[in-house]
Amino acid sequence: MKICMIGSGYVGLVTGACLAEFGMEIICVDSDKAKIATLEKGESPFYEPGLEDLIEKNMKDGGLSFSTDTKKGVRASTVIFIAVGTPANSDGSPDLSHVEAVVREVASYMNEYKIIVLKSTVPVGTGKWIKGVIEEEVKGACTFDLVSNPEFLREGAAVEDFFRPDRVVIGAENEKAIEAMKEIYNALYLIETPIVITTIETAEMIKYASNAFLATKVSFINEIANLCELVGADVHDVARGMGLDGRIGRKFLHPGPGFGGSCFPKDTKALVHIGREHNCEMEIVQSTIRVNERQRERMIEKIEQMVGDVRGKTIGILGLAFKPNTDDMREASSIPIIQGLQAKGARIKAYDPEAMEAAKKVFKDVVYCKGPYEVAEGSHALVLVTEWNQFRLLNLERIKGLLLEPVFVDLRNVYEPLHMREMGFRYCGVGR
Ligand code: UGA
């Protein structure tokens, strides 16, 4: 099966490299010449565990290639995946201009039957609209089918998620397209991955509903964590006690500084926007967004409660990326926290294992360090913002000796409160 993947960002590149591993012939196309040049050297343009090895291996085996030439990709393939970005407009609606432009270009090169697969997260109804756009462009010159195939990959675990997904969702209108998609995902079917076959609109909705529900779980546990602090309960035990109920589930009940990344913030806003367009207020999702914004502000208040007035003080930050195992800074909680502290007159020292280059484009006046101990040295408090593994086993005696004040604010609840206090830290976590 020959496949063209348009858009070599997170989704496109991971999907392309993984499908090549299944033995398919993949050509990944992107208009960004520098990105394609990097990929042609066998390097990944972003940090994602396991991806670079997969790219290198499949390039060597001949199954994976890269190009800036959309025409070449489209003409050579039967199935064309669209995996370009849908950033948020200022009103929260997703910007579909990249998707539309790419689809029009693809359609202009179509000379025989093709299956167009939408992987980008797009509002319900976009599939139908795109179908109309293609019809307009091809003017009956060839036939095609449109499929919605949303992705559920987590950054930092995307390769693992691709090979062991909870489900594959295929939204299609006829058997021919469904059969082609089943063939593409046959390796997953063989390991008994549930394949959900549905209409295009339903597939589009499954994606938004899933992300909004997970984001709601995070905001819910953050709200419970805040109440736990006031009533003297421990949110970890609460989450465990709740999560053992199979109807609730243990995942995504970890409290912290709020959700970030390129998906939850954008997709929750988009769902509220789609609801408004249909006169259907999405009240739960709106609250999820509000609770998340408030949670970030609360983290600054937490730091102030521990440090006092932060003006003129140095705050050491461990972790900048929106979560571990990625260098992605999009909507990271570190951004409002650091900028909020700076606005109040604090000096910031920081370290992140992978995201410092990306962070330099976001922050002004941050002193970047070589490691956690350099961050601690001369700081009035250490704030753990992203739970990278290397922050889980810090030499705490050494940290205490390097800090000006033994203040440790653990926004991911990595450490045990009792142990930290016994060690002589002024310690606080979230909801404990
Ligand atoms: C999310 C979904 O998990 C994927 O299934 C989906 O495919 C992806 O969005 C997407 O739409 O492309 P991702 O944004 O990579 O994946 O990150 P998550 O692991 O879901 O984490 C999102 C945010 O929630 C992070 O800031 C994380 O720190 C936070 N989070 C997550 C918590 O604060 N607590 C939790 O218990 C779980």
Coordinates of C-alpha atoms and ligand atoms in Angstrom, one line a residue:
M1 CA 0.0 0.0 0.0
K2 CA 1.5 3.4 -1.0
I3 CA 0.6 6.2 1.3
C4 CA 1.3 9.9 1.2
M5 CA 1.4 11.8 4.5
I6 CA 0.9 15.5 4.2
G7 CA 2.3 17.4 7.2
S8 CA 5.3 16.2 9.0
G9 CA 4.6 17.5 12.4
Y10 CA 4.0 15.3 15.5
V11 CA 1.0 13.5 14.2
G12 CA 2.1 13.1 10.6
L13 CA 5.7 12.0 11.3
V14 CA 4.8 9.5 14.0
T15 CA 2.0 8.0 12.0
G16 CA 4.2 7.9 8.8
A17 CA 7.2 6.3 10.5
C18 CA 5.0 3.8 12.3
L19 CA 3.0 2.8 9.2
A20 CA 6.4 2.3 7.4
E21 CA 7.3 -0.1 10.2
F22 CA 4.1 -2.0 9.3
G23 CA 5.6 -2.5 5.9
M24 CA 3.8 0.2 4.0
E25 CA 5.5 2.6 1.5
I26 CA 5.2 6.1 2.9
I27 CA 6.2 9.4 1.5
C28 CA 6.0 12.2 4.1
V29 CA 5.5 15.6 2.5
D30 CA 6.0 19.0 4.2
S31 CA 6.3 22.5 2.7
D32 CA 9.0 23.4 5.3
K33 CA 12.2 22.8 3.3
A34 CA 14.4 22.9 6.4
K35 CA 12.3 20.3 8.2
I36 CA 12.5 17.9 5.2
A37 CA 16.3 18.5 5.0
T38 CA 16.6 17.5 8.6
L39 CA 14.4 14.4 8.1
E40 CA 16.4 13.3 5.0
K41 CA 19.5 13.1 7.3
G42 CA 17.5 10.6 9.4
E43 CA 17.0 13.1 12.2
S44 CA 13.7 14.1 13.9
P45 CA 13.0 17.8 14.0
F46 CA 11.6 17.4 17.5
Y47 CA 12.2 15.2 20.5
E48 CA 10.0 12.1 20.7
P49 CA 11.2 8.9 22.3
G50 CA 11.9 6.1 19.8
L51 CA 11.0 8.2 16.7
E52 CA 14.4 8.9 15.4
D53 CA 15.4 5.2 15.5
L54 CA 12.2 4.4 13.6
I55 CA 12.9 7.1 11.0
E56 CA 16.5 5.9 10.4
K57 CA 15.6 2.2 10.2
N58 CA 12.7 2.7 7.8
M59 CA 14.6 5.1 5.6
K60 CA 17.3 2.5 5.3
D61 CA 14.8 -0.2 4.5
G62 CA 13.4 2.0 1.8
G63 CA 9.8 2.2 3.1
L64 CA 10.0 5.8 4.3
S65 CA 11.0 8.9 2.3
F66 CA 10.5 12.6 2.6
S67 CA 9.7 15.3 0.1
T68 CA 8.5 18.9 -0.3
D69 CA 6.8 17.9 -3.6
T70 CA 3.1 17.4 -2.9
K71 CA 2.4 16.5 -6.5
K72 CA 4.9 13.6 -6.5
G73 CA 3.5 12.3 -3.2
V74 CA -0.1 12.4 -4.4
R75 CA 0.5 10.9 -7.8
A76 CA 2.6 8.0 -6.2
S77 CA 0.0 7.1 -3.6
T78 CA -3.5 5.7 -3.3
V79 CA -4.1 6.9 0.2
I80 CA -3.4 10.5 1.2
F81 CA -3.4 11.4 4.9
I82 CA -3.8 15.0 5.8
A83 CA -2.0 15.7 9.1
V84 CA -1.5 19.5 9.1
G85 CA -2.0 21.8 12.0
T86 CA -5.3 23.4 13.1
P87 CA -4.2 26.2 15.5
A88 CA -6.8 28.1 17.5
N89 CA -8.1 31.4 16.2
S90 CA -8.5 34.2 18.7
D91 CA -12.2 33.2 19.3
G92 CA -11.2 29.6 20.1
S93 CA -12.4 28.2 16.7
P94 CA -9.8 26.1 14.9
D95 CA -8.1 27.7 12.0
L96 CA -8.8 25.4 9.0
S97 CA -6.9 27.5 6.4
H98 CA -3.9 25.0 6.3
V99 CA -6.2 22.0 5.9
E100 CA -8.2 23.7 3.1
A101 CA -5.1 24.9 1.3
V102 CA -3.5 21.4 1.4
V103 CA -6.7 19.7 0.4
R104 CA -7.1 22.0 -2.6
E105 CA -3.6 21.4 -3.7
V106 CA -3.9 17.6 -3.3
A107 CA -7.2 17.6 -5.2
S108 CA -5.5 19.6 -8.1
Y109 CA -3.1 16.7 -8.6
M110 CA -5.6 13.9 -8.3
N111 CA -5.7 11.9 -11.6
E112 CA -7.2 8.6 -10.4
Y113 CA -9.2 7.1 -7.5
K114 CA -7.7 8.3 -4.1
I115 CA -8.7 7.9 -0.5
I116 CA -8.3 11.2 1.5
V117 CA -7.8 10.6 5.2
L118 CA -8.3 13.5 7.6
K119 CA -6.0 13.0 10.7
S120 CA -5.9 16.6 11.8
T121 CA -8.4 17.4 14.6
V122 CA -11.2 19.2 12.8
P123 CA -14.7 20.4 13.9
V124 CA -17.6 18.1 13.3
G125 CA -18.8 18.7 9.7
T126 CA -15.4 19.5 8.3
G127 CA -15.2 16.1 6.6
K128 CA -18.3 16.8 4.6
W129 CA -17.1 20.3 3.8
I130 CA -13.8 19.0 2.6
K131 CA -15.5 16.5 0.4
G132 CA -17.3 19.4 -1.3
V133 CA -14.0 21.3 -1.7
I134 CA -12.4 18.3 -3.4
E135 CA -15.4 17.8 -5.7
E136 CA -15.2 21.4 -6.6
E137 CA -11.5 21.0 -7.5
V138 CA -11.5 17.7 -9.3
K139 CA -14.7 18.5 -11.3
G140 CA -15.5 14.8 -11.9
A141 CA -12.0 14.0 -13.3
C142 CA -11.7 11.1 -10.9
T143 CA -13.5 9.5 -8.0
F144 CA -12.4 9.6 -4.3
D145 CA -13.5 8.7 -0.8
L146 CA -13.1 10.7 2.3
V147 CA -12.2 9.2 5.7
S148 CA -11.9 10.6 9.2
N149 CA -9.3 8.8 11.2
P150 CA -8.5 10.8 14.4
E151 CA -5.4 10.2 16.3
F152 CA -5.0 9.6 20.1
L153 CA -1.2 9.8 20.4
R154 CA 0.2 11.3 23.5
E155 CA 3.4 13.4 23.0
G156 CA 6.3 11.7 24.7
A157 CA 4.7 8.3 24.3
A158 CA 3.4 8.7 20.7
V159 CA 5.3 5.7 19.2
E160 CA 4.3 3.4 22.0
D161 CA 0.6 4.7 21.7
F162 CA 0.7 4.0 18.0
F163 CA 1.7 0.4 18.3
R164 CA -0.5 -0.3 21.3
P165 CA -3.6 1.9 20.9
D166 CA -6.8 1.5 23.0
R167 CA -8.8 1.7 19.7
V168 CA -8.6 2.9 16.1
V169 CA -11.5 5.1 14.9
I170 CA -12.5 5.1 11.3
G171 CA -15.2 7.4 10.0
A172 CA -16.1 6.5 6.4
E173 CA -19.0 6.4 4.0
N174 CA -18.5 3.2 2.1
E175 CA -17.0 -0.3 2.2
K176 CA -14.2 0.3 -0.2
A177 CA -12.7 3.0 2.0
I178 CA -13.3 1.0 5.2
E179 CA -11.5 -2.0 3.7
A180 CA -8.5 0.1 2.7
M181 CA -8.3 1.5 6.2
K182 CA -8.6 -1.9 7.7
E183 CA -5.7 -3.1 5.5
I184 CA -3.6 -0.2 6.7
Y185 CA -4.2 -1.0 10.4
N186 CA -4.2 -4.8 9.9
A187 CA -1.2 -5.2 12.2
L188 CA -3.2 -3.6 15.0
Y189 CA -6.3 -5.6 14.3
L190 CA -4.2 -8.8 14.6
I191 CA -3.3 -7.8 18.2
E192 CA -7.0 -7.4 18.9
T193 CA -7.1 -3.6 18.9
P194 CA -10.8 -2.6 18.7
I195 CA -11.6 -0.9 15.4
V196 CA -14.5 1.5 15.7
I197 CA -16.2 2.1 12.4
T198 CA -18.6 4.9 12.2
T199 CA -19.8 7.9 10.2
I200 CA -17.4 10.8 9.4
E201 CA -19.2 13.2 11.8
T202 CA -19.2 10.7 14.7
A203 CA -15.5 10.0 14.2
E204 CA -14.8 13.8 14.4
M205 CA -16.9 14.0 17.5
I206 CA -15.1 11.1 19.2
K207 CA -11.9 12.9 19.1
Y208 CA -13.2 16.2 20.7
A209 CA -15.3 14.3 23.2
S210 CA -12.3 12.2 24.3
N211 CA -9.9 15.1 24.8
A212 CA -12.5 17.2 26.5
F213 CA -13.4 14.3 28.9
L214 CA -9.7 13.7 29.8
A215 CA -9.2 17.5 30.3
T216 CA -12.3 17.5 32.5
K217 CA -10.8 14.7 34.6
V218 CA -7.7 16.7 35.2
S219 CA -9.6 19.9 36.1
F220 CA -11.9 17.8 38.3
I221 CA -9.1 16.3 40.3
N222 CA -7.4 19.7 40.5
E223 CA -10.5 21.2 42.0
I224 CA -10.8 18.3 44.5
A225 CA -7.1 18.8 45.3
N226 CA -7.7 22.4 46.2
L227 CA -10.5 21.4 48.6
C228 CA -8.3 18.6 50.0
E229 CA -5.8 21.3 51.1
L230 CA -8.5 23.2 53.0
V231 CA -10.1 20.2 54.7
G232 CA -6.9 18.3 55.5
A233 CA -7.4 15.4 53.1
D234 CA -4.7 13.8 50.8
V235 CA -5.7 14.0 47.1
H236 CA -3.5 11.1 46.2
D237 CA -5.4 8.7 48.4
V238 CA -8.7 10.3 47.2
A239 CA -7.7 9.7 43.6
R240 CA -6.7 6.2 44.3
G241 CA -9.8 5.5 46.2
M242 CA -11.9 6.9 43.4
G243 CA -9.9 5.4 40.6
L244 CA -10.2 1.9 41.8
D245 CA -13.9 2.1 40.9
G246 CA -13.7 0.7 37.4
R247 CA -16.4 3.1 36.2
I248 CA -14.1 6.0 37.1
G249 CA -10.6 4.6 36.3
R250 CA -7.3 5.6 37.8
K251 CA -5.7 7.5 34.8
F252 CA -5.8 11.2 34.4
L253 CA -6.5 11.9 38.1
H254 CA -3.1 13.3 38.8
P255 CA -3.3 16.8 40.3
G256 CA -0.9 19.5 39.2
P257 CA -0.5 23.0 37.7
G258 CA -3.2 22.4 35.1
F259 CA -3.2 20.9 31.7
G260 CA -1.2 22.3 28.8
G261 CA 0.1 21.2 25.4
S262 CA -1.0 21.5 21.9
C263 CA -4.3 19.6 22.3
F264 CA -6.3 19.9 25.5
P265 CA -6.3 23.7 25.6
K266 CA -7.1 24.1 21.9
D267 CA -9.6 21.2 21.6
T268 CA -11.6 22.2 24.7
K269 CA -11.9 25.8 23.4
A270 CA -12.9 24.5 20.0
L271 CA -15.6 22.3 21.4
V272 CA -17.1 25.2 23.3
H273 CA -17.0 27.2 20.0
I274 CA -18.6 24.3 18.0
G275 CA -21.3 24.1 20.7
R276 CA -22.0 27.9 20.4
E277 CA -22.3 27.6 16.7
H278 CA -25.1 25.1 17.3
N279 CA -26.7 27.0 20.2
C280 CA -25.6 24.4 22.6
E281 CA -23.7 25.7 25.6
M282 CA -20.9 23.2 26.6
E283 CA -21.1 24.2 30.3
I284 CA -18.9 21.4 31.7
V285 CA -16.2 22.0 29.1
Q286 CA -16.3 25.8 29.8
S287 CA -15.8 25.0 33.5
T288 CA -12.9 22.7 32.7
I289 CA -11.2 25.6 30.9
R290 CA -11.9 28.1 33.7
V291 CA -10.7 25.7 36.4
N292 CA -7.5 25.2 34.5
E293 CA -6.8 28.9 34.1
R294 CA -7.5 29.4 37.8
Q295 CA -5.2 26.5 38.7
R296 CA -2.2 28.2 37.1
E297 CA -2.9 31.4 39.1
R298 CA -3.2 29.3 42.3
M299 CA 0.3 27.9 41.7
I300 CA 1.7 31.4 41.9
E301 CA -0.3 32.0 45.1
K302 CA 1.1 28.8 46.5
I303 CA 4.7 29.9 45.8
E304 CA 4.0 33.2 47.5
Q305 CA 2.6 31.5 50.5
M306 CA 5.9 29.6 50.9
V307 CA 8.3 32.4 50.0
G308 CA 6.4 35.6 51.0
D309 CA 6.8 38.6 48.7
V310 CA 8.8 37.3 45.7
R311 CA 10.1 40.7 44.7
G312 CA 13.9 40.6 44.3
K313 CA 13.9 36.9 45.2
T314 CA 15.3 34.1 43.0
I315 CA 12.9 31.3 42.2
G316 CA 14.4 28.1 40.7
I317 CA 12.2 26.2 38.3
L318 CA 12.6 22.5 37.5
G319 CA 10.9 21.6 34.2
L320 CA 9.5 23.9 31.5
A321 CA 7.9 21.6 28.9
F322 CA 4.1 21.1 29.3
K323 CA 4.9 17.5 30.4
P324 CA 7.9 15.2 30.5
N325 CA 9.5 13.5 27.5
T326 CA 8.9 16.3 25.1
D327 CA 10.5 19.6 24.2
D328 CA 7.1 21.1 23.5
M329 CA 6.4 24.4 25.3
R330 CA 2.9 25.0 23.8
E331 CA 0.5 26.2 26.5
A332 CA 2.9 24.9 29.1
S333 CA 1.9 25.7 32.7
S334 CA 5.5 27.0 33.2
I335 CA 4.6 30.0 31.0
P336 CA 1.9 31.7 33.1
I337 CA 3.7 30.7 36.3
I338 CA 7.1 32.1 35.3
Q339 CA 5.7 35.2 33.7
G340 CA 3.4 35.8 36.7
L341 CA 6.4 35.5 39.1
Q342 CA 8.5 37.8 36.9
A343 CA 5.6 40.4 36.8
K344 CA 5.8 40.4 40.6
G345 CA 9.5 41.1 40.5
A346 CA 11.0 37.6 40.9
R347 CA 14.2 36.5 39.2
I348 CA 14.0 33.1 37.5
K349 CA 16.6 30.3 37.1
A350 CA 15.4 27.2 35.2
Y351 CA 16.4 23.9 33.8
D352 CA 14.6 21.4 31.5
P353 CA 16.3 18.3 30.0
E354 CA 14.9 19.0 26.5
A355 CA 12.8 22.2 26.3
M356 CA 15.3 25.0 27.0
E357 CA 15.9 25.9 23.3
A358 CA 12.1 26.2 22.8
A359 CA 11.8 28.1 26.1
K360 CA 14.3 30.7 25.0
K361 CA 11.8 31.8 22.4
V362 CA 9.1 32.2 25.0
F363 CA 10.7 33.8 28.1
K364 CA 12.7 37.0 28.6
D365 CA 15.3 37.3 31.4
V366 CA 15.4 33.6 32.5
V367 CA 18.8 32.2 33.6
Y368 CA 19.1 28.8 32.1
C369 CA 21.1 26.2 34.1
K370 CA 23.0 23.0 33.3
G371 CA 21.1 20.9 35.8
P372 CA 18.8 20.9 38.9
Y373 CA 21.7 21.6 41.3
E374 CA 22.7 24.7 39.5
V375 CA 19.1 25.9 39.6
A376 CA 19.0 25.3 43.4
E377 CA 22.2 27.2 44.0
G378 CA 21.4 30.6 45.5
S379 CA 17.6 30.3 44.9
H380 CA 15.1 31.3 47.6
A381 CA 12.8 28.4 46.6
L382 CA 12.8 25.4 44.2
V383 CA 9.6 24.8 42.2
L384 CA 9.1 21.5 40.4
V385 CA 6.9 22.2 37.5
T386 CA 7.4 19.2 35.1
E387 CA 7.9 15.7 36.5
W388 CA 10.8 14.6 34.4
N389 CA 12.3 11.3 35.7
Q390 CA 15.6 12.9 36.5
F391 CA 13.8 15.2 39.1
R392 CA 12.4 12.1 40.9
L393 CA 15.6 11.1 42.6
L394 CA 17.3 14.3 43.5
N395 CA 20.0 14.4 46.1
L396 CA 17.8 16.3 48.5
E397 CA 20.5 17.0 51.1
R398 CA 22.6 18.6 48.4
I399 CA 19.6 20.6 47.1
K400 CA 18.9 21.8 50.7
G401 CA 22.5 22.9 51.1
L402 CA 22.5 24.9 47.8
L403 CA 19.2 26.7 48.4
L404 CA 19.2 30.0 50.3
E405 CA 16.0 28.9 52.0
P406 CA 15.0 25.2 52.2
V407 CA 11.7 25.8 50.3
F408 CA 10.5 23.1 47.9
V409 CA 7.2 23.7 46.0
D410 CA 6.3 20.4 44.3
L411 CA 3.6 21.1 41.8
R412 CA 3.6 17.5 40.6
N413 CA 3.6 15.7 44.0
V414 CA 6.7 13.8 43.2
Y415 CA 8.0 13.7 46.8
E416 CA 6.4 12.5 50.1
P417 CA 5.4 15.5 52.2
L418 CA 6.3 13.9 55.5
H419 CA 9.7 12.8 54.4
M420 CA 10.4 16.3 53.0
R421 CA 9.4 18.0 56.2
E422 CA 11.5 15.5 58.3
M423 CA 14.4 16.4 56.1
G424 CA 14.0 20.0 57.1
F425 CA 12.3 21.4 54.0
R426 CA 9.5 23.9 54.0
Y427 CA 7.5 21.8 51.5
C428 CA 4.2 21.9 49.8
G429 CA 2.6 19.8 47.1
V430 CA -0.8 20.1 45.5
G431 CA -3.8 18.8 47.4
R432 CA -1.9 17.1 50.2
Ligands
UGA1 C1 -3.5 14.4 24.5 C2 -4.3 13.1 24.7 O1 -3.9 12.4 25.9 C3 -4.0 12.2 23.4 O2 -4.8 11.0 23.5 C4 -4.4 13.0 22.2 O3 -4.2 12.2 21.0 C5 -3.6 14.3 22.1 O4 -3.9 15.0 23.3 C6 -4.0 15.0 20.9 O5 -5.1 15.4 20.8 O6 -3.2 15.0 19.9 P1 -1.0 15.2 25.0 O7 -1.5 16.6 24.7 O8 0.3 14.7 24.3 O9 -2.1 14.1 24.5 O10 -0.7 15.0 26.5 P2 -1.4 14.3 27.8 O11 -0.5 13.2 28.3 O12 -2.8 13.9 27.5 O13 -1.3 15.5 28.9 C7 -2.0 16.7 28.7 C8 -1.8 17.7 29.8 O14 -2.6 17.2 31.0 C9 -0.4 17.8 30.3 O15 -0.1 19.1 30.6 C10 -0.4 16.9 31.6 O16 0.6 17.4 32.5 C11 -1.7 17.1 32.1 N1 -2.2 16.0 33.0 C12 -2.5 14.8 32.4 C13 -2.4 16.3 34.3 O17 -2.2 17.4 34.8 N2 -2.8 15.2 35.1 C14 -3.1 14.0 34.6 O18 -3.5 13.1 35.4 C15 -2.9 13.8 33.3

